């Protein structure tokens, strides 16, 4: 059993002639670490094993037009494509710089109405860029009203096959609720990509461990976290929680944040960010559990190759095996949403 064999059940009358066992036998199971236990039992050394990630530490700045925003975003998408990245990640509230176009301070209602006009152009641009540059885009978040008139903080995911997915922020912060009237979503599902299933948690959502466990239980091995924080304390809350989630769930976390200032935009006037790619803490992974990170408050990218195979091996034969060692007889995570 020290080699990973697990008893499954007792076999009666397996060898009746054996006196010492009284004819009983124990059926044991051993999981091959080179086989993914989820999916179609494919060998992990396939084209999906290595995943290259490019995460952006994005500078919020005053701009004069939507075309200028497009130009800045496309530059970073092009950089990611030049390095053959499978995913490029933008931060929470990435479109907030569009509020600087009017060059005046807007109240929350005016701000939201102004942003609403850019929803469809933003989605069209990002979707076309994902196909053009052959990379999957985690499009940060955009504030918009839903069909019922509720304000939502939405992360759009643009795949290079042309598909568009979305993930609502589940837990709005007190500031989002009180100043913007943001409502939380009630759905959280993995998104199937050409590099396997992924999950998205928007900023504050990463601080609730049940959400990560729900995504990992669905097969996610990489969790993307677009975030926006204004202080070091706020940033470290997100980062420390994400690092803990990588250990608890033996998965990767990718964070993308903002830097720069938008003096005339409420709730985005200052930013503090350091984007990073985090791993579990075990021998196959990066030192300190950090595959790559940007400088603090500098506009730049961080790029790293992640091995899905290393995750599967660690889950089965790692120094510790957090997922396998869970006590399902004592506790579990149950999703009650839609």
Coordinates of C-alpha atoms in Angstrom, one line a residue:
X1 CA 0.0 0.0 0.0
X2 CA 3.0 2.3 0.4
X3 CA 3.4 2.1 -3.4
X4 CA -0.1 3.6 -4.0
X5 CA -2.3 0.5 -4.1
X6 CA -5.7 1.0 -2.6
X7 CA -8.2 -1.7 -1.4
X8 CA -11.5 -1.5 -3.1
X9 CA -13.5 -4.5 -1.8
X10 CA -13.4 -8.1 -0.4
X11 CA -13.7 -11.1 -2.7
X12 CA -15.4 -14.1 -1.1
X13 CA -14.5 -17.7 -2.1
X14 CA -11.6 -16.4 -4.1
X15 CA -9.3 -19.3 -3.0
X16 CA -11.4 -21.7 -0.8
X17 CA -8.4 -24.0 -0.3
X18 CA -6.4 -21.3 1.5
X19 CA -6.9 -21.9 5.2
X20 CA -5.2 -18.7 6.5
X21 CA -7.3 -16.3 4.4
X22 CA -10.5 -18.5 4.8
X23 CA -10.8 -18.2 1.0
X24 CA -11.1 -14.4 1.0
X25 CA -9.0 -12.0 -1.1
X26 CA -8.7 -8.2 -1.3
X27 CA -9.1 -6.5 -4.7
X28 CA -6.7 -3.6 -4.9
X29 CA -6.5 -0.7 -7.4
X30 CA -3.4 1.2 -8.6
X31 CA -3.7 4.3 -10.6
X32 CA -1.1 4.7 -13.3
X33 CA 0.3 8.2 -12.9
X34 CA 0.9 8.4 -16.7
X35 CA -2.8 8.1 -17.4
X36 CA -5.2 11.0 -16.8
X37 CA -8.0 9.5 -14.6
X38 CA -10.5 12.0 -16.1
X39 CA -11.5 12.3 -19.7
X40 CA -10.8 9.6 -22.3
X41 CA -7.9 7.9 -20.6
X42 CA -5.4 9.5 -23.0
X43 CA -1.7 9.4 -22.3
X44 CA -0.6 12.7 -20.7
X45 CA 2.3 13.0 -23.1
X46 CA 0.0 14.2 -25.8
X47 CA -0.3 17.7 -27.4
X48 CA -2.2 19.0 -24.4
X49 CA 0.5 18.2 -21.9
X50 CA 2.5 21.4 -22.3
X51 CA 0.6 24.7 -22.0
X52 CA 2.3 28.0 -22.6
X53 CA 0.7 30.9 -20.6
X54 CA 1.2 34.7 -21.1
X55 CA -0.2 36.9 -18.4
X56 CA -0.3 40.7 -18.6
X57 CA 0.4 43.3 -15.9
X58 CA -1.8 45.8 -17.7
X59 CA -1.4 49.6 -17.3
X60 CA -4.6 51.6 -17.0
X61 CA -4.1 54.9 -18.7
X62 CA -6.1 57.7 -20.2
X63 CA -7.0 57.0 -23.8
X64 CA -8.8 59.0 -26.5
X65 CA -10.8 56.4 -28.4
X66 CA -11.9 52.8 -28.5
X67 CA -9.5 52.3 -31.4
X68 CA -6.6 53.3 -29.0
X69 CA -7.8 50.6 -26.5
X70 CA -7.8 48.1 -29.3
X71 CA -4.3 49.0 -30.4
X72 CA -3.0 48.5 -26.8
X73 CA -4.8 45.2 -26.3
X74 CA -3.8 43.9 -29.7
X75 CA -0.2 44.7 -29.1
X76 CA -0.1 42.3 -26.1
X77 CA -2.1 39.6 -27.9
X78 CA 0.5 39.9 -30.7
X79 CA 3.3 39.5 -28.2
X80 CA 1.7 36.4 -26.7
X81 CA 1.3 35.0 -30.2
X82 CA 4.9 35.7 -31.1
X83 CA 5.9 33.5 -28.2
X84 CA 3.4 30.8 -29.3
X85 CA 1.3 31.2 -26.1
X86 CA -1.8 29.0 -25.8
X87 CA -3.5 31.5 -23.4
X88 CA -3.1 35.3 -22.9
X89 CA -4.7 36.8 -19.8
X90 CA -6.1 40.3 -19.3
X91 CA -7.0 41.7 -15.8
X92 CA -10.3 42.5 -14.1
X93 CA -11.9 45.8 -15.3
X94 CA -9.6 45.9 -18.3
X95 CA -12.1 48.1 -20.2
X96 CA -12.3 50.8 -17.5
X97 CA -9.9 53.0 -19.4
X98 CA -12.7 53.5 -21.9
X99 CA -14.3 55.8 -19.3
X100 CA -11.4 58.2 -19.6
X101 CA -12.4 59.0 -23.2
X102 CA -15.0 61.6 -22.1
X103 CA -12.3 63.3 -19.9
X104 CA -14.7 64.1 -17.1
X105 CA -15.6 62.5 -13.8
X106 CA -18.7 60.4 -14.1
X107 CA -21.0 59.1 -11.4
X108 CA -21.5 55.3 -11.2
X109 CA -24.7 55.4 -13.3
X110 CA -23.2 57.5 -16.0
X111 CA -20.1 55.3 -16.0
X112 CA -22.1 52.1 -16.5
X113 CA -24.2 53.6 -19.3
X114 CA -21.0 54.8 -21.0
X115 CA -19.3 51.4 -20.8
X116 CA -22.4 49.6 -22.1
X117 CA -21.9 51.0 -25.6
X118 CA -18.6 49.2 -25.9
X119 CA -19.8 45.7 -24.9
X120 CA -20.4 44.3 -28.4
X121 CA -17.4 46.1 -30.1
X122 CA -15.2 44.7 -27.3
X123 CA -16.5 41.1 -27.8
X124 CA -16.2 41.4 -31.6
X125 CA -12.6 42.7 -31.4
X126 CA -11.4 40.1 -28.9
X127 CA -13.1 37.1 -30.6
X128 CA -11.5 38.1 -34.0
X129 CA -8.1 38.6 -32.3
X130 CA -8.2 35.1 -30.8
X131 CA -8.8 33.5 -34.2
X132 CA -6.3 35.9 -36.0
X133 CA -3.5 35.3 -33.5
X134 CA -4.3 31.6 -32.8
X135 CA -4.4 32.0 -29.0
X136 CA -7.1 31.7 -26.4
X137 CA -7.8 35.0 -24.7
X138 CA -9.0 35.3 -21.1
X139 CA -10.5 38.8 -21.8
X140 CA -10.4 40.3 -18.3
X141 CA -13.7 41.6 -17.1
X142 CA -16.2 44.1 -18.4
X143 CA -19.1 45.7 -16.5
X144 CA -22.5 45.4 -18.2
X145 CA -26.2 45.1 -17.5
X146 CA -27.9 41.7 -18.0
X147 CA -31.4 41.2 -19.5
X148 CA -33.0 41.8 -16.1
X149 CA -31.2 45.1 -15.7
X150 CA -28.8 43.8 -13.0
X151 CA -25.2 45.0 -13.2
X152 CA -22.7 42.2 -13.6
X153 CA -18.9 41.9 -13.6
X154 CA -18.3 39.5 -16.6
X155 CA -15.2 37.7 -17.7
X156 CA -15.4 36.8 -21.4
X157 CA -13.3 33.9 -22.6
X158 CA -12.5 34.0 -26.3
X159 CA -11.2 30.7 -27.8
X160 CA -9.1 30.4 -30.9
X161 CA -11.7 28.3 -32.6
X162 CA -14.1 31.2 -32.4
X163 CA -16.2 30.2 -29.4
X164 CA -17.1 32.7 -26.8
X165 CA -17.8 31.8 -23.1
X166 CA -18.4 33.9 -20.1
X167 CA -18.0 33.6 -16.3
X168 CA -19.8 36.0 -14.0
X169 CA -18.1 37.1 -10.8
X170 CA -19.8 35.1 -8.0
X171 CA -18.9 37.4 -5.0
X172 CA -18.9 41.1 -5.7
X173 CA -16.8 43.1 -3.2
X174 CA -18.5 45.5 -0.8
X175 CA -17.4 48.4 -3.0
X176 CA -18.8 46.8 -6.1
X177 CA -22.1 46.2 -4.4
X178 CA -22.4 49.6 -2.7
X179 CA -21.1 51.9 -5.4
X180 CA -21.9 50.0 -8.6
X181 CA -24.8 47.9 -7.6
X182 CA -23.1 44.7 -8.9
X183 CA -25.0 41.4 -8.4
X184 CA -23.1 38.1 -8.2
X185 CA -23.6 35.2 -10.6
X186 CA -24.8 31.8 -9.6
X187 CA -23.1 29.5 -12.2
X188 CA -19.6 28.2 -12.1
X189 CA -18.5 25.6 -14.7
X190 CA -15.3 24.6 -16.4
X191 CA -14.7 25.7 -20.0
X192 CA -13.4 23.1 -22.4
X193 CA -10.5 24.3 -24.6
X194 CA -8.0 22.7 -26.9
X195 CA -5.7 22.5 -23.9
X196 CA -8.1 20.8 -21.6
X197 CA -10.7 22.1 -19.2
X198 CA -10.0 25.4 -17.5
X199 CA -11.7 27.5 -14.8
X200 CA -12.1 31.3 -14.2
X201 CA -12.4 32.9 -10.8
X202 CA -12.7 36.7 -10.8
X203 CA -10.5 38.4 -8.1
X204 CA -12.4 38.1 -4.8
X205 CA -13.8 34.7 -5.9
X206 CA -10.4 33.2 -5.5
X207 CA -10.6 33.9 -1.7
X208 CA -13.4 31.3 -1.4
X209 CA -11.8 27.8 -1.5
X210 CA -15.1 26.0 -2.2
X211 CA -15.2 27.6 -5.7
X212 CA -11.8 26.2 -6.7
X213 CA -12.6 22.8 -5.4
X214 CA -15.9 22.9 -7.4
X215 CA -13.9 23.6 -10.6
X216 CA -11.2 21.0 -9.9
X217 CA -13.9 18.4 -9.2
X218 CA -15.1 19.2 -12.8
X219 CA -11.6 18.5 -14.2
X220 CA -10.0 22.0 -14.3
X221 CA -6.2 21.9 -13.9
X222 CA -5.6 25.6 -14.7
X223 CA -7.5 28.4 -12.9
X224 CA -7.3 31.9 -14.4
X225 CA -7.8 34.9 -12.0
X226 CA -8.3 38.3 -13.5
X227 CA -8.0 40.7 -10.6
X228 CA -8.0 44.4 -9.7
X229 CA -6.6 45.7 -6.4
X230 CA -5.7 49.2 -5.3
X231 CA -3.3 48.4 -2.3
X232 CA -0.6 45.9 -1.5
X233 CA -2.8 44.4 1.3
X234 CA -5.6 43.8 -1.2
X235 CA -3.2 42.3 -3.7
X236 CA -1.7 39.9 -1.2
X237 CA -5.1 38.7 -0.1
X238 CA -5.7 37.5 -3.6
X239 CA -2.2 36.2 -4.2
X240 CA -1.9 34.3 -0.9
X241 CA -5.3 32.7 -1.4
X242 CA -4.4 31.6 -4.9
X243 CA -1.1 30.1 -3.8
X244 CA -2.9 28.2 -1.1
X245 CA -5.4 26.9 -3.7
X246 CA -2.6 25.5 -5.8
X247 CA -1.5 23.4 -2.9
X248 CA -4.9 22.3 -1.7
X249 CA -6.1 21.3 -5.2
X250 CA -2.7 20.5 -6.9
X251 CA -3.5 22.8 -9.8
X252 CA -2.1 25.9 -11.5
X253 CA -3.3 29.5 -10.9
X254 CA -2.7 32.4 -13.4
X255 CA -3.2 35.9 -12.1
X256 CA -3.5 39.1 -14.2
X257 CA -3.8 42.5 -12.7
X258 CA -3.6 46.3 -13.3
X259 CA -1.1 49.0 -12.8
X260 CA -1.3 52.7 -13.6
X261 CA -3.9 55.4 -12.7
X262 CA -7.2 56.7 -13.9
X263 CA -7.7 59.9 -11.9
X264 CA -11.2 60.7 -13.3
X265 CA -12.6 57.1 -13.0
X266 CA -14.2 56.2 -9.7
X267 CA -13.0 53.1 -8.0
X268 CA -10.1 52.7 -10.5
X269 CA -8.1 55.9 -9.7
X270 CA -5.1 53.8 -8.3
X271 CA -4.0 50.3 -8.9
X272 CA -1.5 47.8 -7.4
X273 CA -0.6 44.7 -9.2
X274 CA 1.9 42.0 -9.9
X275 CA 0.8 39.3 -12.4
X276 CA 2.1 35.8 -11.9
X277 CA 1.8 32.1 -12.7
X278 CA 1.7 29.9 -9.6
X279 CA 2.3 26.2 -9.2
X280 CA 1.9 23.6 -6.4
X281 CA 4.9 23.3 -4.0
X282 CA 6.6 20.0 -4.8
X283 CA 9.6 18.7 -6.6
X284 CA 8.3 18.7 -10.2
X285 CA 7.4 22.4 -10.0
X286 CA 9.0 25.8 -9.9
X287 CA 11.0 27.0 -6.9
X288 CA 8.8 28.7 -4.4
X289 CA 5.7 27.7 -6.4
X290 CA 6.2 30.6 -8.8
X291 CA 6.6 29.7 -12.5
X292 CA 6.8 33.3 -13.6
X293 CA 5.9 36.8 -12.3
X294 CA 6.1 40.4 -13.5
X295 CA 7.7 43.2 -11.6
X296 CA 5.3 45.0 -9.2
X297 CA 3.4 47.9 -10.8
X298 CA 5.2 47.7 -14.1
X299 CA 3.5 47.1 -17.4
X300 CA 4.9 43.9 -18.8
X301 CA 4.1 40.2 -19.3
X302 CA 5.1 36.9 -17.6
X303 CA 5.4 33.8 -19.7
X304 CA 5.8 30.1 -18.5
X305 CA 5.3 26.6 -19.8
X306 CA 3.1 24.4 -17.6
X307 CA 3.0 20.6 -17.6
X308 CA -0.3 18.9 -17.1
X309 CA 1.6 15.7 -16.8
X310 CA 3.4 16.9 -13.8
X311 CA 0.1 17.7 -12.1
X312 CA -1.2 14.2 -12.7
X313 CA 2.0 12.6 -11.5
X314 CA 1.9 14.8 -8.3
X315 CA -1.7 14.0 -7.6
X316 CA -0.9 10.3 -7.8
X317 CA 2.6 10.0 -6.5
X318 CA 3.6 13.4 -5.0
X319 CA 5.2 14.0 -1.7
X320 CA 1.7 14.8 -0.5
X321 CA -1.5 14.0 -2.3
X322 CA -4.1 16.5 -1.2
X323 CA -6.8 15.5 -3.6
X324 CA -6.4 11.7 -3.1
X325 CA -6.2 12.1 0.7
X326 CA -9.4 14.0 1.2
X327 CA -11.7 12.4 3.8
X328 CA -14.9 12.1 1.8
X329 CA -16.4 10.3 4.7
X330 CA -16.2 13.5 6.8
X331 CA -16.6 16.4 4.4
X332 CA -17.4 17.4 0.8
X333 CA -18.2 20.5 -1.3
X334 CA -21.7 20.5 -2.7
X335 CA -22.8 23.0 -5.3
X336 CA -26.3 24.3 -4.8
X337 CA -26.3 26.9 -7.7
X338 CA -27.5 26.4 -11.2

